[in-house]
PDB file of C-alpha atoms in Angstrom:
ATOM      1  CA  MET L   1     184.303  60.622  64.433  1.00 57.00           C
ATOM      2  CA  LEU L   2     180.541  61.044  64.094  1.00 58.00           C
ATOM      3  CA  LYS L   3     180.663  64.528  65.665  1.00 65.00           C
ATOM      4  CA  MET L   4     183.350  65.607  63.184  1.00 61.00           C
ATOM      5  CA  LEU L   5     181.186  64.491  60.264  1.00 57.00           C
ATOM      6  CA  GLN L   6     178.223  66.447  61.602  1.00 61.00           C
ATOM      7  CA  LYS L   7     180.375  69.571  61.950  1.00 63.00           C
ATOM      8  CA  GLU L   8     181.607  69.191  58.364  1.00 69.00           C
ATOM      9  CA  LYS L   9     178.017  68.840  57.099  1.00 70.00           C
ATOM     10  CA  ALA L  10     177.043  71.956  59.020  1.00 78.00           C
ATOM     11  CA  ASN L  11     180.019  73.847  57.574  1.00 84.00           C
ATOM     12  CA  SER L  12     179.042  72.830  54.056  1.00 84.00           C
ATOM     13  CA  LEU L  13     175.486  73.992  54.643  1.00 86.00           C
ATOM     14  CA  VAL L  14     176.641  77.386  55.932  1.00 88.00           C
ATOM     15  CA  GLU L  15     179.021  77.830  52.980  1.00 89.00           C
ATOM     16  CA  PHE L  16     176.240  76.943  50.555  1.00 91.00           C
ATOM     17  CA  ALA L  17     173.859  79.390  52.262  1.00 92.00           C
ATOM     18  CA  LEU L  18     176.452  82.163  51.907  1.00 93.00           C
ATOM     19  CA  ALA L  19     177.242  81.401  48.261  1.00 95.00           C
ATOM     20  CA  LEU L  20     173.659  80.860  47.053  1.00 95.00           C
ATOM     21  CA  PRO L  21     172.581  84.551  46.911  1.00 91.00           C
ATOM     22  CA  LEU L  22     175.669  85.425  44.882  1.00 91.00           C
ATOM     23  CA  LEU L  23     174.966  82.631  42.427  1.00 93.00           C
ATOM     24  CA  VAL L  24     171.298  83.658  42.127  1.00 89.00           C
ATOM     25  CA  PHE L  25     172.265  87.301  41.431  1.00 86.00           C
ATOM     26  CA  LEU L  26     174.715  86.182  38.756  1.00 90.00           C
ATOM     27  CA  LEU L  27     172.055  84.012  37.130  1.00 91.00           C
ATOM     28  CA  LEU L  28     169.399  86.752  37.201  1.00 86.00           C
ATOM     29  CA  GLY L  29     171.893  89.298  35.871  1.00 87.00           C
ATOM     30  CA  THR L  30     172.739  86.984  32.997  1.00 92.00           C
ATOM     31  CA  PHE L  31     169.063  86.681  32.082  1.00 91.00           C
ATOM     32  CA  ASP L  32     168.586  90.457  32.186  1.00 90.00           C
ATOM     33  CA  LEU L  33     171.715  91.126  30.159  1.00 92.00           C
ATOM     34  CA  GLY L  34     170.766  88.623  27.456  1.00 94.00           C
ATOM     35  CA  HIS L  35     167.181  89.795  27.240  1.00 93.00           C
ATOM     36  CA  GLY L  36     168.309  93.430  27.165  1.00 93.00           C
ATOM     37  CA  PHE L  37     170.660  92.673  24.279  1.00 95.00           C
ATOM     38  CA  VAL L  38     167.819  91.082  22.302  1.00 95.00           C
ATOM     39  CA  THR L  39     165.656  94.155  22.949  1.00 95.00           C
ATOM     40  CA  TYR L  40     168.467  96.499  21.893  1.00 96.00           C
ATOM     41  CA  MET L  41     168.992  94.557  18.668  1.00 97.00           C
ATOM     42  CA  ALA L  42     165.254  94.723  17.922  1.00 96.00           C
ATOM     43  CA  LEU L  43     165.394  98.518  18.323  1.00 97.00           C
ATOM     44  CA  ALA L  44     168.445  98.687  16.057  1.00 97.00           C
ATOM     45  CA  ASN L  45     166.696  96.619  13.407  1.00 97.00           C
ATOM     46  CA  GLY L  46     163.597  98.790  13.733  1.00 97.00           C
ATOM     47  CA  ALA L  47     165.517 102.042  13.287  1.00 98.00           C
ATOM     48  CA  ARG L  48     167.388 100.623  10.311  1.00 97.00           C
ATOM     49  CA  GLU L  49     164.182  99.308   8.721  1.00 97.00           C
ATOM     50  CA  GLY L  50     162.407 102.643   9.238  1.00 97.00           C
ATOM     51  CA  ALA L  51     165.297 104.560   7.673  1.00 97.00           C
ATOM     52  CA  ARG L  52     165.381 102.160   4.742  1.00 96.00           C
ATOM     53  CA  TRP L  53     161.620 102.573   4.268  1.00 97.00           C
ATOM     54  CA  LEU L  54     161.895 106.347   4.269  1.00 95.00           C
ATOM     55  CA  SER L  55     164.848 106.328   1.865  1.00 93.00           C
ATOM     56  CA  VAL L  56     162.754 104.398  -0.674  1.00 94.00           C
ATOM     57  CA  ASN L  57     159.346 105.990   0.141  1.00 94.00           C
ATOM     58  CA  PRO L  58     160.199 109.644   0.900  1.00 95.00           C
ATOM     59  CA  THR L  59     156.585 110.755   1.336  1.00 95.00           C
ATOM     60  CA  ASP L  60     155.487 108.017   3.759  1.00 96.00           C
ATOM     61  CA  VAL L  61     156.642 109.251   7.185  1.00 96.00           C
ATOM     62  CA  ALA L  62     153.840 107.383   8.963  1.00 97.00           C
ATOM     63  CA  GLY L  63     154.894 104.192   7.200  1.00 97.00           C
ATOM     64  CA  ALA L  64     158.467 104.641   8.445  1.00 97.00           C
ATOM     65  CA  ARG L  65     157.216 104.986  12.032  1.00 97.00           C
ATOM     66  CA  ALA L  66     155.075 101.891  11.583  1.00 98.00           C
ATOM     67  CA  GLN L  67     158.061  99.954  10.233  1.00 97.00           C
ATOM     68  CA  VAL L  68     160.163 100.871  13.276  1.00 98.00           C
ATOM     69  CA  ARG L  69     157.433  99.796  15.694  1.00 98.00           C
ATOM     70  CA  ALA L  70     156.625  96.610  13.780  1.00 97.00           C
ATOM     71  CA  GLU L  71     160.254  95.502  13.686  1.00 96.00           C
ATOM     72  CA  ALA L  72     160.847  96.327  17.353  1.00 96.00           C
ATOM     73  CA  GLY L  73     157.612  94.525  18.228  1.00 95.00           C
ATOM     74  CA  GLN L  74     159.062  91.261  16.923  1.00 95.00           C
ATOM     75  CA  VAL L  75     160.451  90.776  20.433  1.00 93.00           C
ATOM     76  CA  THR L  76     157.556  89.640  22.589  1.00 89.00           C
ATOM     77  CA  SER L  77     158.486  91.790  25.578  1.00 86.00           C
ATOM     78  CA  VAL L  78     158.580  95.042  23.560  1.00 93.00           C
ATOM     79  CA  ASN L  79     155.313  96.962  23.417  1.00 94.00           C
ATOM     80  CA  PRO L  80     155.371  98.588  19.947  1.00 96.00           C
ATOM     81  CA  ALA L  81     153.186 101.455  21.158  1.00 96.00           C
ATOM     82  CA  ALA L  82     155.817 102.333  23.788  1.00 97.00           C
ATOM     83  CA  VAL L  83     158.590 102.785  21.204  1.00 98.00           C
ATOM     84  CA  THR L  84     159.259 106.482  20.605  1.00 98.00           C
ATOM     85  CA  VAL L  85     160.286 107.265  17.020  1.00 98.00           C
ATOM     86  CA  THR L  86     161.971 110.576  16.217  1.00 98.00           C
ATOM     87  CA  ILE L  87     162.706 111.519  12.609  1.00 98.00           C
ATOM     88  CA  THR L  88     165.235 114.277  11.920  1.00 96.00           C
ATOM     89  CA  PRO L  89     164.842 116.563  10.027  1.00 96.00           C
ATOM     90  CA  ALA L  90     161.076 116.583  10.505  1.00 96.00           C
ATOM     91  CA  LYS L  91     159.488 116.966   7.067  1.00 95.00           C
ATOM     92  CA  SER L  92     156.415 115.617   5.341  1.00 93.00           C
ATOM     93  CA  LYS L  93     158.347 114.893   2.127  1.00 94.00           C
ATOM     94  CA  TYR L  94     162.027 114.255   1.560  1.00 96.00           C
ATOM     95  CA  ASN L  95     163.996 114.867  -1.627  1.00 95.00           C
ATOM     96  CA  ALA L  96     166.640 112.656  -3.216  1.00 94.00           C
ATOM     97  CA  GLY L  97     169.965 113.157  -1.459  1.00 94.00           C
ATOM     98  CA  ASP L  98     168.478 114.261   1.882  1.00 96.00           C
ATOM     99  CA  LYS L  99     169.972 112.587   4.930  1.00 97.00           C
ATOM    100  CA  VAL L 100     167.345 111.218   7.309  1.00 97.00           C
ATOM    101  CA  THR L 101     168.038 110.133  10.883  1.00 98.00           C
ATOM    102  CA  ILE L 102     165.620 107.863  12.713  1.00 98.00           C
ATOM    103  CA  LYS L 103     165.959 107.461  16.457  1.00 98.00           C
ATOM    104  CA  ALA L 104     164.115 104.682  18.293  1.00 98.00           C
ATOM    105  CA  SER L 105     163.824 104.961  22.086  1.00 98.00           C
ATOM    106  CA  TYR L 106     162.371 102.494  24.566  1.00 97.00           C
ATOM    107  CA  ASN L 107     162.379 101.969  28.336  1.00 95.00           C
ATOM    108  CA  TYR L 108     163.513  98.386  28.811  1.00 94.00           C
ATOM    109  CA  LEU L 109     161.861  96.895  31.866  1.00 90.00           C
ATOM    110  CA  LEU L 110     164.307  94.748  33.778  1.00 88.00           C
ATOM    111  CA  LEU L 111     163.117  91.215  34.397  1.00 80.00           C
ATOM    112  CA  PHE L 112     164.439  91.240  37.947  1.00 81.00           C
ATOM    113  CA  GLY L 113     164.394  94.954  38.693  1.00 78.00           C
ATOM    114  CA  ALA L 114     162.802  94.469  42.106  1.00 73.00           C
ATOM    115  CA  VAL L 115     166.009  92.839  43.293  1.00 71.00           C
ATOM    116  CA  THR L 116     168.192  95.806  42.324  1.00 71.00           C
ATOM    117  CA  GLY L 117     165.628  98.581  42.810  1.00 78.00           C
ATOM    118  CA  ASN L 118     166.226  99.744  39.219  1.00 80.00           C
ATOM    119  CA  PHE L 119     163.099  98.836  37.271  1.00 89.00           C
ATOM    120  CA  SER L 120     163.909 100.122  33.780  1.00 91.00           C
ATOM    121  CA  VAL L 121     166.814 101.098  31.560  1.00 92.00           C
ATOM    122  CA  PRO L 122     166.333 103.684  28.795  1.00 95.00           C
ATOM    123  CA  MET L 123     167.542 102.402  25.427  1.00 96.00           C
ATOM    124  CA  SER L 124     168.023 104.561  22.378  1.00 97.00           C
ATOM    125  CA  ILE L 125     169.538 103.931  18.968  1.00 97.00           C
ATOM    126  CA  GLN L 126     169.636 105.942  15.778  1.00 97.00           C
ATOM    127  CA  THR L 127     170.340 105.271  12.120  1.00 97.00           C
ATOM    128  CA  THR L 128     171.050 107.705   9.301  1.00 97.00           C
ATOM    129  CA  MET L 129     170.417 106.993   5.617  1.00 96.00           C
ATOM    130  CA  THR L 130     170.245 109.003   2.410  1.00 96.00           C
ATOM    131  CA  VAL L 131     166.961 109.281   0.510  1.00 95.00           C
ATOM    132  CA  LEU L 132     167.322 107.617  -2.874  1.00 89.00           C
ATOM    133  CA  TYR L 133     164.335 108.831  -4.896  1.00 81.00           C
TER     134      TYR L 133
END
């Protein structure tokens, strides 16, 4: 009876050792997915805030870029200087009724990229608004 119990304990240990890596990968993937979603939402908010700024202040293109970076920088893992802001059409002053598109791009660094060998994921989002004044 004692030998059977020892075999069952050994079987449980082997099963746990086989299942543990799968559980760890699922846990790490969940962290990366959640953190990536937060980063994506920060970029979306930044692009929207930059477009709103430019629709109200049509001569302040630098201010719109700053708004995008400041809003995206609200997430601690996002380096605001690494956010690429593209404004289309590229003008120094916009007129009432012009449509302005702001695109915010960022390379999201995976938290556990060493495990998968994929260290970053490019993220990009754009927003279009009409200049009011």
